[in-house]
Amino acid sequence: MGTIFVIAEHRQGELRDITFEMLFKANTLCKDLSHKLTAVVLGGDEALADEIKKWADTILLFEHERLKNFDGDLYKEVISGLIEEYEPFITLMGHTSWGMDFAPALAIKTGYPLATDCVDIQVEDGRPSVIRQIYSGKIFTKVSFRESKSYLITVRPGSFTPEEIGEQEGEIIKKELPSDLPEPSKEFIGFEEAGAGELDITQADLLVSIGRGVGEAENIEVVRELADLMGGVLSCSRPIVDKNWLPKYHQVGTSGKSVKPKVYLAFGISGAFQHVAGISGAGTVIAVNKDPKAPIFRVADYGVVDDLFNVVDALKEKLK
Amino acid sequence: MAKEKLFKGGEFLITDALPEEIFTPEDFTSEQKMIAQSAEEFGQGELDTRWEELGVLDPDLIKSLLKKAADLDFLGAEMPEIYGGAGLDKVSSSLITEHLSRGTSGFFVSYGVQTGIGSLPLVLFGSPEQKKKYLPKLASAEMIGAYALTEPQHGSDALGAETTAVLSEDGKYYVLNGQKQFISNAGFADLFITYAQVDGTQFTSFIVERQWEGVSVDAEEEKMGVHGSSTRAVIFKDVKVPVENVLGEVGRGHVVALNTLNIGRYKLGAGTVGGAKLLIAEAVKYAKGRIQFGKPICEFGLIKHKIAEMVIRTYVNESMVYRTARLLDLALEGIDPTSEEAGKKTGEALRKYALECSINKVFGSEMLDFVADECVQIMGGYGYIKGNPVETAYRDSRINRIWEGTNEINRLLIVDLLMRAGLKGELPLLDTIKKLTEELLTFRPSMETAEGVLEEERKMVSMAKKIALLSAGASVQKYMQKLAGEQEIVALIADMIIEIFAMESALLRALKKLQKEGEEKARIHVAATRAYINDAFPKVDLMARQVFAAISEGEELRTQLMGLRKLARYTPINAIALRREIAESIVPVARYHLTRI
Amino acid sequence: MNVVVCVKRVPMTQEVDLEIDASKKDVSKDMLAYVLNEWDNYAVEEAIQIVEKFGGAVTAVTVGSEDDEEVLRRCLAMGAEKAIRVDPGDLSLDGFVISKILAEVIKGLEYDLVLTGVQADDDNYGIVGSMLAEHLGIARAAVVNHVDIEGDEANIKVELEGGVDEVLKIRFPALLSIQTGINEPRYVSIMGIRKAAKKELQVLPVTDLGLSEDDLSARTVVEEVFLPPETEGAEIIEGDAATVAEEILRIMKEKGVSV
């Protein structure tokens, strides 16, 4: 019976969603393959490990001052040691900024093959293969590995939706850091809210955007509250700027900014081509408009034919 | 490029060039491609993002963008390095023009004037002192240039200008009085290249600074298009112009004026290629997104036809422009840009290709009008609404048939230049026509279709030349010196010549690509060439008939038409299938795809 | 301060409907235009700004065919001093092999800093930078959106998910993978292009590097590529406002935006 590793990702005392997404997928794989699921928690404490208990058979917990903040070198050292010790069939890590830091280095250190940014994982005849998206998601690809004892995979956040699973009671095993740790090559200074004070809509992952359909200047606040609740950035189409309802730097479109958010929520935007040109780089466009013939629906991935405020209010309700 | 050949101006009409003898966009060097990419990036980053702002006149914005362009050496591209320029070849500078001509009239008009008619007269005819004084400032956008030739009563008849220049008693300056009309950049220009009659008859070019006393401008014109650009009348009232600011020689202003326009004309063709490529991308993107009857309209035959035709004509225009640009480069080879004679020699070399320059101007301007029109048509009602770049492009494009010499003037000029070259013995025109007439008596057209890709088209282009030469020869014979007065006939001959240069440039380019890269990679080049020639060849035949019907009658006409029939024999091809193939190849990539930079 | 920057030439696919080629292992690239990978463009700009400020030279390196020299010339035109292209012949390349080749070349250079883009716009692996750092045995940071150099170390910011930056101090030599938006990449001037023509562009066959067969064998293999399931226009979400809201939140999560 083999093992599947999931390397938990946490920040400031909280597990990141990616951790549960990986645990969920690993669970499915373990069931199919009759493997055991081992979660690895570097840093954090027992409370954090407890949150994972029901998802995993075993939790390897390392508590140490040096693991309080993410340290890619330590992750690499410690995990490579664990892989040697436990010989997991697959090790799952998040394809996040931190995952991108330590996973490839880990692959070199261990000599095991790595596929990154995977949206699905299959195992056929004892060999894993992964599904990835290339060319900004325009093309899917199936990638296999050179034969190996152990395989490394990083998972794109949001690829799996963790559903409730049977109550497990994973065993927490406390582990000690090896004594011969390398000197840190980086010094952690702190976290910072990005771009506070100055707004750059081109860098946002989520844009909550408004157009003429918003009707009056006062209504903008209603949508701004939603954007704040969602952790998104407020943007708009040209008519809003023309009316001086929002400063120019909010504007999306040919004469504003071209944006590339993962999700673009378009409220009351008709979809004039000047605007649409600015969102061609958006991952997913969800449009809400009263007019079923609004051109925005031609380019949106999802459409809602309704008054925008109905939807805005319902979203706020869900989020509160 | 060992076999590249320096053809004489107009020689294409009497010689069948080989593909390896001419330059095509597939021959761009890596440096030329980088220059094109750089201009394209600047266009996308600085111009496309300001489409709306640049559609309304904003001199500060224009000047700041010209400054940015200057920092990348775009403004001094064609100026000698010793005067702060980059001393680029014509192919490279045409690539810059192409990629900066992109639907933002505020920029492309001011840029076009600054680098073309607003500075080239100085580059070509300025004294070393004049160049040293003004060129670095024009290259760096410290000064904005303008070209003031047209007057209220003298447009096409520009050399008849009424502005006067009177030498002061001390001989130190000329006093200018008069008015110039429709001057681009006038609102914010610092420097005018202008013209006036010295002693009433000696047409002379002057360099005038805006800051001098007596120089003023009238209100902005409200124009049909190019709304982002400045167009005003310029008024000279007792302006004292130092004698050092006479450009060229007194009484030789026509040399300055005409040579300047030459360059402007072929450059205009480079600009229309750029404009058309952007419109094609707009049209295809729209046609992919517009769903009617349950499918995107790009899947309908008539839309495919339109898209394909836009691509074909752009391809032909592009083939002509870069063939011409390289010809100019070859003609200019060996001229030391630092020598005192450089300007004059350059002017002389360029003058020889005035015919090709005019062809590019006429073809390019009419091509862009066609492309803009079809782009509006593909978008239907949306294309007719203000705020759609295509609606703007449709109006902006119209000026190209008017400025830099109307297309009518250029058509007359094409034939005039050809006749002069013949008379001067620069081209063996008369001999060729005579030989042709004799040949025709015993000529038996082959009934077989030529074997091999594009072989039939090669034959057709060759025949088209014979047809044009015979019609031209017969017209000259009939009217002798008075041919120029028969404008309708002259224009028909000009159109045949234009079509021949167009067909042949496309043909040679496709053949060259075919030889170098094989049938699969040259597939769309070949299809575009075949579709174009299939349409253009019968047009040439029809124009020839119209000429003959106008100049002959009875037995003579019958004989001429019989001869024509022998030359004009051809088998139509399935151009519908070719156009579908072209359209289907461009739809996935959604941009003009026949040239890679 | 000597900086090595690793770059890649990629096809431009915005607004393009990609088609699968006959091998079913790649897209058809015949009609595509190519550019310097967007992330790399920022990395090159960052490298040049660093040497403009602190002196030293930028060396640009790529692994690719002769066509790929185009992006190296661009780097030279932007201000790099030297460029190296390793010709991989017909090796099948993955992130591992590329990082191995780059490491072998960079080992022989003098450098304080190695920059890469976060990822390439074509295959989106985001793998080479960190692997390369490990081969070289130097410090590394991924997804860097700010660099502030002081002596032989730098204060950097790593862009984390959810609009948070992690502020770190890193000691040189180090490798940073650069995120877009860190600077404003310059346009290439004609004089820059002119100068580039005179700069050194070294071509190394991969066989000259003395790498073993194992070093040069890919760890991952593309089995097939395929088009995502087709969609026609917007998929209309039906139902009352509450249902719609729930569905929108689900979609957002699926697309990687957690709220």
Short mmCIF file of C-alpha atoms in Angstrom, two decimals, chain A residues 32-206:
data_model
loop_
_atom_site.label_atom_id
_atom_site.label_comp_id
_atom_site.label_asym_id
_atom_site.label_seq_id
_atom_site.Cartn_x
_atom_site.Cartn_y
_atom_site.Cartn_z
CA ASP A 32 -9.08 4.32 -6.34
CA LEU A 33 -5.57 3.12 -5.63
CA SER A 34 -6.02 1.93 -2.03
CA HIS A 35 -3.29 4.29 -0.96
CA LYS A 36 -2.97 6.17 2.29
CA LEU A 37 -3.15 9.94 2.39
CA THR A 38 -0.43 11.73 4.29
CA ALA A 39 -0.68 15.47 4.79
CA VAL A 40 2.49 17.36 5.56
CA VAL A 41 2.22 20.53 7.62
CA LEU A 42 5.38 22.55 7.93
CA GLY A 43 5.00 25.22 10.56
CA GLY A 44 1.63 25.91 12.09
CA ASP A 45 0.41 24.12 15.14
CA GLU A 46 -1.79 21.29 16.24
CA ALA A 47 -4.96 23.33 15.76
CA LEU A 48 -4.06 23.72 12.12
CA ALA A 49 -3.33 20.00 11.82
CA ASP A 50 -6.66 19.27 13.45
CA GLU A 51 -8.46 20.99 10.61
CA ILE A 52 -6.98 18.46 8.21
CA LYS A 53 -7.60 15.41 10.33
CA LYS A 54 -10.79 14.35 8.70
CA TRP A 55 -9.19 14.49 5.25
CA ALA A 56 -6.05 12.50 5.86
CA ASP A 57 -4.85 9.21 7.29
CA THR A 58 -1.73 10.72 8.70
CA ILE A 59 -0.59 14.26 9.35
CA LEU A 60 3.10 14.93 9.67
CA LEU A 61 3.42 18.09 11.69
CA PHE A 62 6.59 20.10 12.07
CA GLU A 63 6.44 22.86 14.64
CA HIS A 64 9.47 25.12 14.69
CA GLU A 65 10.29 28.77 15.00
CA ARG A 66 12.05 28.73 11.62
CA LEU A 67 8.90 27.42 9.97
CA LYS A 68 6.69 30.21 11.22
CA ASN A 69 6.93 31.84 7.84
CA PHE A 70 7.32 30.16 4.50
CA ASP A 71 10.90 29.24 3.71
CA GLY A 72 11.34 27.49 0.38
CA ASP A 73 14.79 26.13 1.27
CA LEU A 74 13.52 24.48 4.40
CA TYR A 75 10.49 23.11 2.59
CA LYS A 76 12.78 21.59 0.01
CA GLU A 77 15.12 20.09 2.63
CA VAL A 78 12.44 18.72 4.89
CA ILE A 79 10.14 17.39 2.19
CA SER A 80 12.94 15.72 0.29
CA GLY A 81 13.87 13.96 3.55
CA LEU A 82 10.28 12.84 4.00
CA ILE A 83 10.05 11.59 0.44
CA GLU A 84 13.15 9.48 1.01
CA GLU A 85 11.66 8.16 4.22
CA TYR A 86 8.08 7.48 3.13
CA GLU A 87 8.52 7.00 -0.63
CA PRO A 88 5.15 8.48 -1.56
CA PHE A 89 3.75 7.53 -4.96
CA ILE A 90 2.70 11.12 -5.63
CA THR A 91 3.40 14.39 -3.82
CA LEU A 92 0.87 17.15 -4.39
CA MET A 93 1.77 20.79 -3.92
CA GLY A 94 -0.05 23.99 -4.78
CA HIS A 95 0.82 25.85 -7.96
CA THR A 96 1.01 29.06 -5.99
CA SER A 97 3.81 31.58 -5.66
CA TRP A 98 5.27 29.48 -2.86
CA GLY A 99 4.73 26.23 -4.72
CA MET A 100 6.45 27.71 -7.73
CA ASP A 101 9.36 28.55 -5.48
CA PHE A 102 10.04 25.22 -3.82
CA ALA A 103 8.50 22.47 -5.99
CA PRO A 104 10.91 22.70 -8.94
CA ALA A 105 13.87 22.91 -6.57
CA LEU A 106 12.55 19.86 -4.77
CA ALA A 107 12.35 18.01 -8.08
CA ILE A 108 16.01 18.68 -8.72
CA LYS A 109 17.05 17.76 -5.22
CA THR A 110 15.13 14.47 -5.21
CA GLY A 111 15.61 13.67 -8.87
CA TYR A 112 11.91 12.88 -9.25
CA PRO A 113 9.88 14.18 -12.19
CA LEU A 114 7.59 17.16 -11.71
CA ALA A 115 4.61 18.46 -13.66
CA THR A 116 3.34 21.89 -12.66
CA ASP A 117 0.06 23.78 -12.86
CA CYS A 118 -2.07 20.68 -13.34
CA VAL A 119 -5.85 20.82 -13.43
CA ASP A 120 -6.44 17.08 -13.24
CA ILE A 121 -4.58 13.91 -12.34
CA GLN A 122 -5.18 10.38 -13.58
CA VAL A 123 -3.47 7.10 -12.77
CA GLU A 124 -3.41 4.41 -15.42
CA ASP A 125 -1.49 1.15 -15.12
CA GLY A 126 0.32 2.43 -12.08
CA ARG A 127 1.59 5.57 -13.87
CA PRO A 128 0.20 9.01 -13.22
CA SER A 129 -0.56 11.47 -15.96
CA VAL A 130 -1.85 15.00 -15.68
CA ILE A 131 -4.08 17.38 -17.60
CA ARG A 132 -2.73 20.89 -18.03
CA GLN A 133 -3.85 24.02 -19.81
CA ILE A 134 -1.47 25.72 -22.18
CA TYR A 135 -1.65 28.89 -24.30
CA SER A 136 -3.56 30.69 -21.56
CA GLY A 137 -6.12 27.94 -21.35
CA LYS A 138 -6.88 27.79 -25.05
CA ILE A 139 -5.48 24.30 -25.34
CA PHE A 140 -5.49 21.33 -22.99
CA THR A 141 -2.68 18.84 -22.84
CA LYS A 142 -2.13 15.44 -21.34
CA VAL A 143 1.34 15.00 -19.90
CA SER A 144 2.97 11.81 -18.68
CA PHE A 145 6.16 11.28 -16.66
CA ARG A 146 9.37 9.43 -17.16
CA GLU A 147 9.08 6.25 -15.12
CA SER A 148 10.02 6.91 -11.52
CA LYS A 149 9.58 5.69 -7.97
CA SER A 150 7.88 8.87 -6.96
CA TYR A 151 6.12 11.68 -8.81
CA LEU A 152 5.74 15.38 -8.01
CA ILE A 153 2.73 17.43 -9.11
CA THR A 154 1.68 21.01 -8.47
CA VAL A 155 -2.03 21.72 -8.71
CA ARG A 156 -3.61 24.87 -10.11
CA PRO A 157 -5.70 26.56 -7.42
CA GLY A 158 -9.41 26.18 -8.06
CA SER A 159 -9.08 23.01 -10.11
CA PHE A 160 -10.97 20.86 -7.61
CA THR A 161 -14.00 21.65 -5.53
CA PRO A 162 -13.59 20.01 -2.13
CA GLU A 163 -16.79 18.29 -1.11
CA GLU A 164 -17.58 16.96 2.33
CA ILE A 165 -16.15 13.51 2.75
CA GLY A 166 -16.49 10.79 5.37
CA GLU A 167 -15.18 11.65 8.80
CA GLN A 168 -11.69 10.31 9.10
CA GLU A 169 -9.59 10.65 12.20
CA GLY A 170 -6.13 11.15 10.88
CA GLU A 171 -3.23 10.54 13.17
CA ILE A 172 -1.07 13.53 13.90
CA ILE A 173 2.60 12.64 14.07
CA LYS A 174 4.87 15.35 15.35
CA LYS A 175 8.17 15.46 13.60
CA GLU A 176 11.42 17.17 14.44
CA LEU A 177 13.40 19.24 12.01
CA PRO A 178 16.75 17.76 11.07
CA SER A 179 19.59 19.32 13.01
CA ASP A 180 21.81 20.23 10.08
CA LEU A 181 19.53 22.85 8.52
CA PRO A 182 20.98 25.16 5.90
CA GLU A 183 21.46 28.82 6.70
CA PRO A 184 18.45 30.79 5.46
CA SER A 185 19.13 32.53 2.16
CA LYS A 186 16.22 34.88 2.59
CA GLU A 187 15.00 36.92 5.47
CA PHE A 188 11.27 37.37 5.93
CA ILE A 189 10.32 40.97 6.59
CA GLY A 190 6.56 41.06 6.43
CA PHE A 191 3.36 40.97 4.44
CA GLU A 192 2.01 43.96 2.61
CA GLU A 193 -1.33 44.72 1.04
CA ALA A 194 -0.49 45.14 -2.64
CA GLY A 195 -1.08 48.47 -4.29
CA ALA A 196 -2.81 50.04 -1.31
CA GLY A 197 -3.69 53.62 -2.12
CA GLU A 198 -2.99 53.27 -5.79
CA LEU A 199 -5.30 51.29 -8.00
CA ASP A 200 -4.03 49.19 -10.88
CA ILE A 201 -6.90 47.38 -12.52
CA THR A 202 -4.56 45.57 -14.91
CA GLN A 203 -3.11 43.45 -12.15
CA ALA A 204 -6.36 42.42 -10.48
CA ASP A 205 -7.51 38.81 -10.48
CA LEU A 206 -11.11 39.86 -10.00
#
